[in-house]
Short mmCIF file of C-alpha atoms and ligand atoms in Angstrom, two decimals:
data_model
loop_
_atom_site.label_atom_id
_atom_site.label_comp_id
_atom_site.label_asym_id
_atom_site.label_seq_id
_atom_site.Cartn_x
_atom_site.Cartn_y
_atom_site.Cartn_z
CA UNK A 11 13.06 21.78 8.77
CA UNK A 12 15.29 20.46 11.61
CA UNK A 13 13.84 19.93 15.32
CA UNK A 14 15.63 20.05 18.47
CA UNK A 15 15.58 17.15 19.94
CA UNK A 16 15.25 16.33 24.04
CA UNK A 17 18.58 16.36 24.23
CA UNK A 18 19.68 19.67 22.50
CA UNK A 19 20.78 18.00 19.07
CA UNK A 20 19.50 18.40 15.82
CA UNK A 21 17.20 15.55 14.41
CA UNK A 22 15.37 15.69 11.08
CA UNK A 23 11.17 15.41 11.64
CA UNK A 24 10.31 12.51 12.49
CA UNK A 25 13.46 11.00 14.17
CA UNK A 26 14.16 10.42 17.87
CA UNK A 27 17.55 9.94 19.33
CA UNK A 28 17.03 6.55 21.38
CA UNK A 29 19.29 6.06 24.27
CA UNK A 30 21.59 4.08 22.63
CA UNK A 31 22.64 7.26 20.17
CA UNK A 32 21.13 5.77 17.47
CA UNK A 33 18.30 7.15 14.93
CA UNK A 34 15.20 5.71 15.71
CA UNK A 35 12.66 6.72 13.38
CA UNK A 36 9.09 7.36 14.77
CA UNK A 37 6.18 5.65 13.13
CA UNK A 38 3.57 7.85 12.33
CA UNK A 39 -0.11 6.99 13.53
CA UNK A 40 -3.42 7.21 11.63
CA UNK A 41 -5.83 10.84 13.11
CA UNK A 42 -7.79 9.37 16.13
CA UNK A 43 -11.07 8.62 14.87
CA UNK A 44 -10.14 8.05 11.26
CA UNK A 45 -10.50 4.61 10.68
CA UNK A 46 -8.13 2.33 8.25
CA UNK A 47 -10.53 0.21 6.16
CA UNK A 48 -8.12 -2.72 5.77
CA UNK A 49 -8.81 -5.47 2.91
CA UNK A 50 -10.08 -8.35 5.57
CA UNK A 51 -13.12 -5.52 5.95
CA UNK A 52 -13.48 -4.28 2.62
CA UNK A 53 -15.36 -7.36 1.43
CA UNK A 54 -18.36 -6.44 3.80
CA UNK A 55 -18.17 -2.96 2.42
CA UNK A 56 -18.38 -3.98 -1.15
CA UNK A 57 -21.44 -6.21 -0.64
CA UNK A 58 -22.66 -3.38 1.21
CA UNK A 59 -22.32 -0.49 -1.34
CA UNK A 60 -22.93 -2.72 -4.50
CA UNK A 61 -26.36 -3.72 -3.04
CA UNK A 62 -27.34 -0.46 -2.02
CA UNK A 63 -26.50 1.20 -5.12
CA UNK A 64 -27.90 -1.57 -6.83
CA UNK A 65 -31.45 -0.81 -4.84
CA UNK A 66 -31.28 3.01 -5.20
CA UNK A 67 -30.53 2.21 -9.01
CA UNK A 68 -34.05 0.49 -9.13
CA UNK A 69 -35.70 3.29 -7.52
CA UNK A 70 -34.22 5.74 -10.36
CA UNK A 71 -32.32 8.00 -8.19
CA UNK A 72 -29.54 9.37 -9.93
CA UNK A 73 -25.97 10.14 -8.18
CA UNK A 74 -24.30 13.40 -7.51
CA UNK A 75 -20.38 13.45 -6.32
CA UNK A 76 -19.47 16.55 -4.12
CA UNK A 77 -16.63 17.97 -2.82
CA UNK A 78 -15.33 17.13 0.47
CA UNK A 79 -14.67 20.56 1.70
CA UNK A 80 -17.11 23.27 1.70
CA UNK A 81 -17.23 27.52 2.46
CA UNK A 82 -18.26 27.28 6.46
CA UNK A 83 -21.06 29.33 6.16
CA UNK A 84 -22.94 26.75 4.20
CA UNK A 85 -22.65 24.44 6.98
CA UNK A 86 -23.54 27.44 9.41
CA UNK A 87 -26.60 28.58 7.29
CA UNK A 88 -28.20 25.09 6.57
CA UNK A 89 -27.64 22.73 9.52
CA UNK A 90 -28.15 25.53 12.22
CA UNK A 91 -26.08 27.64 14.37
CA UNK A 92 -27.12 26.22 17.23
CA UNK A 93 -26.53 22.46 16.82
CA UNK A 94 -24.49 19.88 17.89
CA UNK A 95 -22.69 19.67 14.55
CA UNK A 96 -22.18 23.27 14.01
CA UNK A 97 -21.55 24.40 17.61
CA UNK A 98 -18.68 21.79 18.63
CA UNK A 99 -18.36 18.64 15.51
CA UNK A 100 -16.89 20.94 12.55
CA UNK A 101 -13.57 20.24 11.21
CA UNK A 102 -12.68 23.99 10.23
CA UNK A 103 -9.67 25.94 9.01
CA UNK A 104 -8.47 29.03 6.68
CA UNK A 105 -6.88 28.13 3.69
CA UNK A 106 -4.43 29.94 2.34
CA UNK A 107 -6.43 32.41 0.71
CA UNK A 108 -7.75 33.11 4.41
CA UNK A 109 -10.81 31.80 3.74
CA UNK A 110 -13.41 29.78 6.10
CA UNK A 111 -13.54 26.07 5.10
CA UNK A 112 -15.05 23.05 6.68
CA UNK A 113 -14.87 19.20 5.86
CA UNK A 114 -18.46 18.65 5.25
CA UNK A 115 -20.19 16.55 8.05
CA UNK A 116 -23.01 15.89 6.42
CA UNK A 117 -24.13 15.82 2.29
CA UNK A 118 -27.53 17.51 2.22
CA UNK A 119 -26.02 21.35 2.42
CA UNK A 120 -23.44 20.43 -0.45
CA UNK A 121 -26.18 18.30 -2.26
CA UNK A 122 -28.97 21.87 -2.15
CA UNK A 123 -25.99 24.21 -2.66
CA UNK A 124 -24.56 22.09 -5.76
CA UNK A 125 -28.56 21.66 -6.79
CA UNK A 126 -29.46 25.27 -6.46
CA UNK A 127 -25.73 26.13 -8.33
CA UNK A 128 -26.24 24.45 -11.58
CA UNK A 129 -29.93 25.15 -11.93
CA UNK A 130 -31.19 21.43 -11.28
CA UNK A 131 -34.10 22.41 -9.15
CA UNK A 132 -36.42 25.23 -10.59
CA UNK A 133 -38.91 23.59 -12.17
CA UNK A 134 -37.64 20.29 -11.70
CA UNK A 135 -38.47 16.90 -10.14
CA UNK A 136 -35.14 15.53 -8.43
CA UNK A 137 -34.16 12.31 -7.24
CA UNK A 138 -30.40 12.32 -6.36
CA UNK A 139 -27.94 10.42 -3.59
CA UNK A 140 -24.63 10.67 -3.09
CA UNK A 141 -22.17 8.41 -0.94
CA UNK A 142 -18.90 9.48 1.12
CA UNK A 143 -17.04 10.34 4.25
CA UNK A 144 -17.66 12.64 6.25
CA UNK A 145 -16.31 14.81 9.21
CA UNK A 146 -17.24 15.47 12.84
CA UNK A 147 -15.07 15.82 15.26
CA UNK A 148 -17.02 14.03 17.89
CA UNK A 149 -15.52 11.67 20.49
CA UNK A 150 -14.85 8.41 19.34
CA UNK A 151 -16.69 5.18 20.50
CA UNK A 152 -18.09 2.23 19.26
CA UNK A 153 -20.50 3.49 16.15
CA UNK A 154 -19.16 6.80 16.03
CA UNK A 155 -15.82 8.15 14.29
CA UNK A 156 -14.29 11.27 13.32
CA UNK A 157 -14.42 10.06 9.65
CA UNK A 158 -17.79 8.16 9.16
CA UNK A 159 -19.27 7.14 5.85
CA UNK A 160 -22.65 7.53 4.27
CA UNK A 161 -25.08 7.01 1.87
CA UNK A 162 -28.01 9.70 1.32
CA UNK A 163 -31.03 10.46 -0.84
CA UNK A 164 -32.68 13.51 -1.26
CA UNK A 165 -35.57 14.17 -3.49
CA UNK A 166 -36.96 17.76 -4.65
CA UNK A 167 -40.28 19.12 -6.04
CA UNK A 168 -42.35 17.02 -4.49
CA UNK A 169 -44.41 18.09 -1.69
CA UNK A 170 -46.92 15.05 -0.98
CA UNK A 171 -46.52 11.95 1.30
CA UNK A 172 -45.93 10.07 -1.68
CA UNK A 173 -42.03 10.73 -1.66
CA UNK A 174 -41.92 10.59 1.54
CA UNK A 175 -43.21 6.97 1.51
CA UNK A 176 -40.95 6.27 -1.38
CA UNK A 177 -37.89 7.29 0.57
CA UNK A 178 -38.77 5.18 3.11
CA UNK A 179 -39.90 2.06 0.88
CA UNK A 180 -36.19 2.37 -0.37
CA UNK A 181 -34.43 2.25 3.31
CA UNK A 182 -36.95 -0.93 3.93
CA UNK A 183 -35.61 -2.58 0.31
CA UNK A 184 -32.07 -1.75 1.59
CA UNK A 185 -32.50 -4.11 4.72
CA UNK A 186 -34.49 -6.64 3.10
CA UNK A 187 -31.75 -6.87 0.11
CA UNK A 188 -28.82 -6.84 2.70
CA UNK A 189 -30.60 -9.40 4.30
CA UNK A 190 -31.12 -7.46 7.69
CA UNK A 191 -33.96 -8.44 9.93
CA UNK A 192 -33.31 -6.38 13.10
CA UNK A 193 -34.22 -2.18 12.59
CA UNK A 194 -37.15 -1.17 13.44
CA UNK A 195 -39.06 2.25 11.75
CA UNK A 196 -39.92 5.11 13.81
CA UNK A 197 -41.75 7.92 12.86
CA UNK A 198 -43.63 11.62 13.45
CA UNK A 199 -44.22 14.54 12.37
CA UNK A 200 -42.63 17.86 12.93
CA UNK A 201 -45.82 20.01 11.59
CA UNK A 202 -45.65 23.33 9.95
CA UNK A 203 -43.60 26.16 11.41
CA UNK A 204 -46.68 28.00 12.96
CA UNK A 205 -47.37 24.37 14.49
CA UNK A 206 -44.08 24.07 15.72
CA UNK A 207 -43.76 27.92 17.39
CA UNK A 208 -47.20 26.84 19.33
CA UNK A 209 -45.42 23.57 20.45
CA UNK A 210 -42.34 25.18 21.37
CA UNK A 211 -43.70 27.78 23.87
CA UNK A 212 -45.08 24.92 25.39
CA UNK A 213 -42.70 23.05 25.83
CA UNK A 214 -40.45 26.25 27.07
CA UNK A 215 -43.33 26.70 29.00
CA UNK A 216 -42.52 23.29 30.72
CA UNK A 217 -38.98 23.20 30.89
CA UNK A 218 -38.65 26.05 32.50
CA UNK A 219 -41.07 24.49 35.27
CA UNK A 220 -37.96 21.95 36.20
CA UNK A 221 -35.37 24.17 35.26
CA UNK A 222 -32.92 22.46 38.28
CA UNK A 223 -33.39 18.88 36.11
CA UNK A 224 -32.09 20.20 33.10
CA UNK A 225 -28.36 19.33 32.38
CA UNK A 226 -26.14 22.23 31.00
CA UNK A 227 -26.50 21.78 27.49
CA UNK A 228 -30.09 21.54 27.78
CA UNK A 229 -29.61 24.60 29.82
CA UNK A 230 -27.86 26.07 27.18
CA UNK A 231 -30.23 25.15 24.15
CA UNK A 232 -33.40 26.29 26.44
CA UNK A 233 -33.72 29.69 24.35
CA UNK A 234 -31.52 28.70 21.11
CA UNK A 235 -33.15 25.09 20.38
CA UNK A 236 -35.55 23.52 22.91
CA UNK A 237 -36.97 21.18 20.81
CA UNK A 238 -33.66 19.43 19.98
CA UNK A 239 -33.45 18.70 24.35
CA UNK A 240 -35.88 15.93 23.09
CA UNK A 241 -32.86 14.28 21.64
CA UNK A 242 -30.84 14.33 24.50
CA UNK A 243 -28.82 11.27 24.83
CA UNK A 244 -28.49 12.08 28.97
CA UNK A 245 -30.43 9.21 30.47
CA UNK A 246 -30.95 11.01 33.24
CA UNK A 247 -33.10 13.32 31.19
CA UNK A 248 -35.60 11.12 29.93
CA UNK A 249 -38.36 10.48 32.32
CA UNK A 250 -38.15 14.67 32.65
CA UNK A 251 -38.29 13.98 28.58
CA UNK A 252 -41.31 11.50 28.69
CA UNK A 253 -43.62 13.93 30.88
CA UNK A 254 -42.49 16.65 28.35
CA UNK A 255 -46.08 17.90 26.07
CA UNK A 256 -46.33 16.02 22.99
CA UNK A 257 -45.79 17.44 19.69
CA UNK A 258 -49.02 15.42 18.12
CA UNK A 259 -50.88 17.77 20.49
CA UNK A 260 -49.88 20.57 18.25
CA UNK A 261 -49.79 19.64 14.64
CA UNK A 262 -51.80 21.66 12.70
CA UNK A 263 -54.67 20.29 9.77
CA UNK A 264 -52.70 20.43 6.81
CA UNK A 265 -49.48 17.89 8.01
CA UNK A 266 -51.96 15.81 10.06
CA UNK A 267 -53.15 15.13 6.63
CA UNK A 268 -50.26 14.34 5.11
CA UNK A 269 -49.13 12.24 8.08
CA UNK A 270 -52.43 10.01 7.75
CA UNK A 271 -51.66 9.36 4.45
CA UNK A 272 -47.85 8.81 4.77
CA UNK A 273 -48.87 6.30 6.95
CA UNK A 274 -51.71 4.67 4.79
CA UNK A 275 -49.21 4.13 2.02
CA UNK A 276 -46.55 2.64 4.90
CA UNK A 277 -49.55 0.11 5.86
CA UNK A 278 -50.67 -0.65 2.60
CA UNK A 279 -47.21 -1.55 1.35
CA UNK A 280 -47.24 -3.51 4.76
CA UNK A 281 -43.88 -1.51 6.49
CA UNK A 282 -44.13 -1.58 9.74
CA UNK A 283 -43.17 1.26 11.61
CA UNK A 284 -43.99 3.16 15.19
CA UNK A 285 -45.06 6.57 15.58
CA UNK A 286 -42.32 7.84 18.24
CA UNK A 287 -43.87 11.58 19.47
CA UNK A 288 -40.43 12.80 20.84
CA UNK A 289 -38.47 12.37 17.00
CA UNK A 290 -37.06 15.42 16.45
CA UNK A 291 -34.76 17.20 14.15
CA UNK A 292 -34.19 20.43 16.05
CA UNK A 293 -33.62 22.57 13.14
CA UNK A 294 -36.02 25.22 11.73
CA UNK A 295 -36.52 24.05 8.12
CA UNK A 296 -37.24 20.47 9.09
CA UNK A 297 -41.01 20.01 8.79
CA UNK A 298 -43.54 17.80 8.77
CA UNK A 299 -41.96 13.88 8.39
CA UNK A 300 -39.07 12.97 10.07
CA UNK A 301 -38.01 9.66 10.42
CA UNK A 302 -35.23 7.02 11.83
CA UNK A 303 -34.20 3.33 11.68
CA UNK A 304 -33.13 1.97 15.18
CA UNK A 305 -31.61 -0.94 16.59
CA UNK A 306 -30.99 -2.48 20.16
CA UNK A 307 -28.28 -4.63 19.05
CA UNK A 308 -25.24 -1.96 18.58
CA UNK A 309 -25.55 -0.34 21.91
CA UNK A 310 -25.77 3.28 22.33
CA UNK A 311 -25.07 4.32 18.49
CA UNK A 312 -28.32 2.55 17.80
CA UNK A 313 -29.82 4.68 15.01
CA UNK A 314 -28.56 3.77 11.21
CA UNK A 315 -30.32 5.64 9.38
CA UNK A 316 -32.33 9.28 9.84
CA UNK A 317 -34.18 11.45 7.28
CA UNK A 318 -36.83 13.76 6.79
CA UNK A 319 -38.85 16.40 4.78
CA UNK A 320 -37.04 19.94 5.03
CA UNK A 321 -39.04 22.29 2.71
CA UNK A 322 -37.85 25.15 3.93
CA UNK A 323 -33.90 24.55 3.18
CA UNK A 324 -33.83 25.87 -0.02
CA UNK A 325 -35.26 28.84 0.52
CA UNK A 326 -33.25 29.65 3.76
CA UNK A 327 -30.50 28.98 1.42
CA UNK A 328 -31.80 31.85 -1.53
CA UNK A 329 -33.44 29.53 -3.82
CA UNK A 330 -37.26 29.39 -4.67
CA UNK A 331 -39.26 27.52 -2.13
CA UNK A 332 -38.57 23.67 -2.74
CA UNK A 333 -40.17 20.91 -1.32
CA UNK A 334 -37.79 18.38 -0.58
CA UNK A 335 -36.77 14.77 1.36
CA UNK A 336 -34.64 12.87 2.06
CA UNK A 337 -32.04 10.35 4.60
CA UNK A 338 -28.74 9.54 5.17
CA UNK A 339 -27.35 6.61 6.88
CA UNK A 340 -24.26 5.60 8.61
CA UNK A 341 -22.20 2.80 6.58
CA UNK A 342 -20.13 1.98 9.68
CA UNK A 343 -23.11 1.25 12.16
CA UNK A 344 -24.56 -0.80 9.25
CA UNK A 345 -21.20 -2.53 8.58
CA UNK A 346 -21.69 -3.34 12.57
CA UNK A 347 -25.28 -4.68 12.21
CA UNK A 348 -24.08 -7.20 9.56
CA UNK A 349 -21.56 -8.43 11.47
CA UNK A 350 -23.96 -8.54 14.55
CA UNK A 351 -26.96 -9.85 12.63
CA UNK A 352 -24.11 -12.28 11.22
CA UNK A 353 -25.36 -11.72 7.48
CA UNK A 354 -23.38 -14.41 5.09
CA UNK A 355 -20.97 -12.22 2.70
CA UNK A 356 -20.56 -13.55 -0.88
CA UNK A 357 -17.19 -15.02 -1.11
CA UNK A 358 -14.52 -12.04 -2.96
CA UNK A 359 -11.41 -14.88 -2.55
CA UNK A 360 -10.29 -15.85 -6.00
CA UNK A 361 -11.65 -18.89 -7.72
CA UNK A 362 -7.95 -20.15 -9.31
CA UNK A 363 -4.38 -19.72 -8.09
CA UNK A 364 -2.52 -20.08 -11.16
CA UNK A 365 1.27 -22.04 -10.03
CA UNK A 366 3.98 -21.13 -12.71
CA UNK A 367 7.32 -22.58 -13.10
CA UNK A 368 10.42 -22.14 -15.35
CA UNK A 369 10.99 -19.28 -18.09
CA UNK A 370 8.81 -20.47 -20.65
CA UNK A 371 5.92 -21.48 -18.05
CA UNK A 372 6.19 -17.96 -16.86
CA UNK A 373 5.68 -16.26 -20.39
CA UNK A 374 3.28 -18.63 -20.98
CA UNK A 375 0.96 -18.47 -17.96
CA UNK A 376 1.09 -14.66 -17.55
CA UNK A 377 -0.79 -14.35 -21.22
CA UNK A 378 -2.95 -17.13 -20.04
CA UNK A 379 -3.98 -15.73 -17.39
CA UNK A 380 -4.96 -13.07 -19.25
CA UNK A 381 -6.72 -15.39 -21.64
CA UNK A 382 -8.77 -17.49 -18.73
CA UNK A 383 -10.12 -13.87 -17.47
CA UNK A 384 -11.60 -12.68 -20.82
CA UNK A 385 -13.15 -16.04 -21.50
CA UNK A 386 -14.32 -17.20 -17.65
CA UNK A 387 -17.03 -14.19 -16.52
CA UNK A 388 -16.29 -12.94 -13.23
CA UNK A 389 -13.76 -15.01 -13.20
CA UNK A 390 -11.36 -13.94 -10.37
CA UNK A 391 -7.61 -15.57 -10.81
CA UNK A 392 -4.87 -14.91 -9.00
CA UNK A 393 -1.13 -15.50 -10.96
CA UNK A 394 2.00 -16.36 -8.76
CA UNK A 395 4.70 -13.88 -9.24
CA UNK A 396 7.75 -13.87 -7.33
CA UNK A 397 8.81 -17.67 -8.33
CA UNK A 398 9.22 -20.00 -5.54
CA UNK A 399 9.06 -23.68 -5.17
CA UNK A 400 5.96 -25.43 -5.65
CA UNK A 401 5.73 -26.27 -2.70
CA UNK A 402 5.77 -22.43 -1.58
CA UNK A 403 3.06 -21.86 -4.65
CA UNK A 404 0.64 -24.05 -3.21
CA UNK A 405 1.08 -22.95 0.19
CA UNK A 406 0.72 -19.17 -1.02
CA UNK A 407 -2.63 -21.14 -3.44
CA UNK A 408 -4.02 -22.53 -0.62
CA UNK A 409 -3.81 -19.15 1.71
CA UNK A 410 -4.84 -17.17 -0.87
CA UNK A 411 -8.46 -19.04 -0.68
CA UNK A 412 -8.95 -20.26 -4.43
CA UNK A 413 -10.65 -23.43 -4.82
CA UNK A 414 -8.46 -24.56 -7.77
CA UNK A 415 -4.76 -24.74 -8.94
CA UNK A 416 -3.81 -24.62 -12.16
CA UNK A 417 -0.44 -25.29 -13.22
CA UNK A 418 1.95 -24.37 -15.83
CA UNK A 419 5.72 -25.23 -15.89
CA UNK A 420 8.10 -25.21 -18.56
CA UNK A 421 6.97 -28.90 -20.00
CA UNK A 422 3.09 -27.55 -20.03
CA UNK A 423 3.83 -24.26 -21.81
CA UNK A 424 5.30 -26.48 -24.66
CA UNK A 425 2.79 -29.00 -25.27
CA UNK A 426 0.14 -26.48 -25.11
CA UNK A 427 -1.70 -27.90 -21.44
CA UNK A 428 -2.40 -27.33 -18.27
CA UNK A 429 -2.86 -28.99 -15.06
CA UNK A 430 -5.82 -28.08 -12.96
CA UNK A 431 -5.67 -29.33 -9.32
CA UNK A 432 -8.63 -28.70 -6.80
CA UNK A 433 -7.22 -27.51 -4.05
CA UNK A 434 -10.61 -28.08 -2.07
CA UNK A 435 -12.11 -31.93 -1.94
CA UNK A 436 -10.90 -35.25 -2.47
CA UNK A 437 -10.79 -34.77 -6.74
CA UNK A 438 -8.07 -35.65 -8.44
CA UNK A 439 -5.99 -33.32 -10.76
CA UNK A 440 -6.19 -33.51 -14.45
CA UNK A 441 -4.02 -32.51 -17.50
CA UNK A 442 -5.66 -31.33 -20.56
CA UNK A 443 -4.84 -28.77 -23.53
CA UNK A 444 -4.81 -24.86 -22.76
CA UNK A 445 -8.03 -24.35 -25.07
CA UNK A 446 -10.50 -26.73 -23.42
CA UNK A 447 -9.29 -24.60 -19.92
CA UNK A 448 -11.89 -22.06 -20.12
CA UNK A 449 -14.53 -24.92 -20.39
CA UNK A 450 -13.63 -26.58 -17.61
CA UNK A 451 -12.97 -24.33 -15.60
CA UNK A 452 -16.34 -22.61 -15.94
CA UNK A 453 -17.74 -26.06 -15.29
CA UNK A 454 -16.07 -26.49 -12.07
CA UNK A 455 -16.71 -23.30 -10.57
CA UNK A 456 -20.59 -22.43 -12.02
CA UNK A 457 -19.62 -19.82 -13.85
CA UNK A 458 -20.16 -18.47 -17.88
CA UNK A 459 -17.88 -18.50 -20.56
CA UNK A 460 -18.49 -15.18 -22.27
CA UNK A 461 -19.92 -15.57 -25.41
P1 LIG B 3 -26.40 10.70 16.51
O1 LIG B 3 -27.69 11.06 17.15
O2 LIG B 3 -26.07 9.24 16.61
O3 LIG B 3 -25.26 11.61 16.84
P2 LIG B 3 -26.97 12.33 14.24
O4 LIG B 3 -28.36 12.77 14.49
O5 LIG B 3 -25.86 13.25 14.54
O6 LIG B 3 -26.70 10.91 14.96
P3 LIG B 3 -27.28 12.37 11.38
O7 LIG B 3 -26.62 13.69 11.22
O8 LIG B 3 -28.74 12.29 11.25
O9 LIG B 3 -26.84 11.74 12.78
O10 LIG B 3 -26.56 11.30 10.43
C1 LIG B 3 -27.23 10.19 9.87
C2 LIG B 3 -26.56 8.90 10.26
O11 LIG B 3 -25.16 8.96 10.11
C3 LIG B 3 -26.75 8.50 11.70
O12 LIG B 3 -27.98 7.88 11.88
C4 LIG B 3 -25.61 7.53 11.92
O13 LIG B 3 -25.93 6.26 11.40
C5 LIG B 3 -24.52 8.15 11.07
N1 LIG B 3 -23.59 8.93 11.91
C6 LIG B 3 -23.74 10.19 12.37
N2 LIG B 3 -22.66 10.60 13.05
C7 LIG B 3 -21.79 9.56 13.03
C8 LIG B 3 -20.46 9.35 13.54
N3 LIG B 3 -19.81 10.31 14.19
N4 LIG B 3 -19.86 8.15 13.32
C9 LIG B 3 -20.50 7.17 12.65
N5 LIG B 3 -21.74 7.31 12.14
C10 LIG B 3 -22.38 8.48 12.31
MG1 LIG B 4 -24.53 13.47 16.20
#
């Protein structure tokens, strides 16, 4: 396709015609929102997906990997038609079929749908999570993207407090095993619905006493969604939010019950945790326990984690009444914390720069590098390619990070040695045959020859 350019010519996409006549090309930018992960990050992402999987792994939850697009009106059925999400956040479009798709921005409605389509919950005890971007189109600011990552859990056919202790004890592990010290646990309980109906008159009931206060969108959700006004981030609705009635007020026998005893287990496993009245999740299936992890120390985006028992979603969505539970949390505002909390990341540079010189070095040292890594475990070594001096190998050795050199020219490659130089230190460099490498190298760096 050819555009028009500003001045009348013809310029293939992509191409500008700069003053000067000549083709300049334009550089295309990343979608606003939609972060690049680049490599200097992805360290603190590793240590921050291996040890969560690594803690959900204990816990026996098993993963589940969903698509990234799914039919709109899954999105529109589960998470509500009146919500933030659905009303204004979805990434939507007709494919070319002309049918409704959206970029999921959340994993519980693909986790039930996928659950409920290949018969994994009748009958059935599930413990699943998943991990993976997802899509709102919300406007970007520290903590919160257009693409945003997370981790969630959601467990089914279990209706006590137990699981819903369990879940939690697993989002405590996660900070404790990350090495996090600052989120603190709030918690309530939404009741059942005929609990919930009786609070929400009232609180109608009250809003509609200060209707004037009440900015538009609180306004707006009066009728569709009052209970979700308790989450409104407009600080100049919270003291008319504090005087609001309390939904403790309301809750009915049966999830008082289970509330005590989620809360006996969250004592006796010593948690800690406040009981915040005004958590909501203003969506009907939502029931009894919701919960969130919050934080003063990343400003405004300071919840990183938020889950909940939603009993009723199944149903809603045509399957058999399910009990079910479960979080997700937001990678990026945890990636944040780290970095706030200043957490020490294990060190992903490698261990060895391997410096090679000459034809027969370079045969040579490309199979022993390959030799080093079978024998060394974990061993990470990086091999010069490209040639260069050695002056330019050490300089690309020393950037690289590695705490040794090893060396391998043309004179080495015959005689069967190698030259290991720490890089790192005051030690000196020593010569020795290929075969005692592994050894020594292991020796140096703390690490296990494999067996
Ligand atoms: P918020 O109140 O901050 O908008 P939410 O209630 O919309 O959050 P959930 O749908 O419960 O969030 O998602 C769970 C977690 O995912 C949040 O606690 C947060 O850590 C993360 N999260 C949600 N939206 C974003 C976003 N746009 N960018 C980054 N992280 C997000
Ligand atoms: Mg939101």
């Amino acid at each position: 396709m050819q555009h028009v350019d500003d001045r009348g010519g013809l310029s293939p996409p992509g191409k500008q015609t700069s003053r000067d006549g000549k083709l300049a090309i334009r550089s295309i930018q990343a979608v606003r929102g939609m972060n690049d992960i680049l490599p200097e990050l992805t360290p603190s992402w590793q240590y921050l997906e291996d040890t969560m999987r690594r803690v959900i792994q204990a816990f026996g939850y098993r993963e589940i990997r969903l698509p990234l697009l799914e039919k709109t009106e899954l999105f529109k059925r589960s998470i509500g038609e009146v919500t933030d999400i659905v009303e204004k956040e979805m990434y939507t479009f007709e494919d070319r079929n002309g049918d409704s798709l959206t970029l999921r921005p959340e994993g519980t409605a693909g986790c039930v749908r996928a659950s409920m389509e290949h018969g994994l919950l009748h009958n059935q005890i599930q413990r699943l999570w998943y991990a993976g971007p997802m899509f709102r189109h919300e406007r970007p600011q520290k903590g919160r993207y257009r693409q945003f990552h997370q981790i969630g859990v959601e467990a089914f056919g279990m209706e006590g407090p137990d699981i819903d202790a369990e879940v939690i004890f697993m989002t405590a592990q996660f900070w404790k095993a990350l090495g996090l010290k600052g989120a603190e646990l709030q918690i309530n309980s939404l009741g059942t619905t005929a609990a919930r109906t009786a609070y929400r008159e009232a609180l109608v009931d009250y809003l509609r006493g200060c209707l004037g206060d009440l900015d538009e969108d609180s306004r707006r959700r009066l009728d569709s969604n009052p209970l979700r006004i308790l989450d409104s981030k407009n600080p100049q609705m919270q003291t008319l939010i504090a005087a609001a009635p309390r939904l403790p007020d309301y809750l009915d026998e049966e999830s008082r019950v289970h509330f005590d005893e989620l809360r006996c287990l969250l004592d006796a496993a010593g948690v800690d945790y406040t009981v915040n009245p005004r958590l909501v999740r203003g969506l009907d299936y939502y029931g009894k326990t919701v919960f969130e992890w919050v934080t003063d120390r990343l400003g405004a985006q300071g919840t990183i984690c938020a889950g909940g028992r939603y009993d009723g979603l199944v149903e809603y969505l045509g399957g058999r009444p399910t009990p079910a539970v479960g979080f997700a949390l937001g990678l990026e505002r945890l990636i944040a914390l780290l970095e706030a909390e200043g957490v020490d990341l294990p060190d992903s540079s490698p261990h060895v720069y391997l410096v090679l010189s000459g034809e027969h070095g370079v045969r040579r040292g490309m199979v022993f590098a390959g030799e080093l890594r079978d024998a060394v475990e974990g061993l990470r070594l990086l091999t010069n390619c490209g040639g260069g001096s050695f002056k330019s190998q050490f300089r690309r050795a020393d950037k690289s990070g590695a705490a040794i050199a090893l060396v391998i020219g043309d004179d080495e490659a015959e005689q069967g040695q190698v030259t290991i130089k720490p890089l790192r230190g005051e030690s000196a460099q020593t010569t020795l045959p290929q075969a005692e490498a592994a050894d020594a190298l292991a020796q140096l760096l703390g690490l296990e020859t494999s067996a």
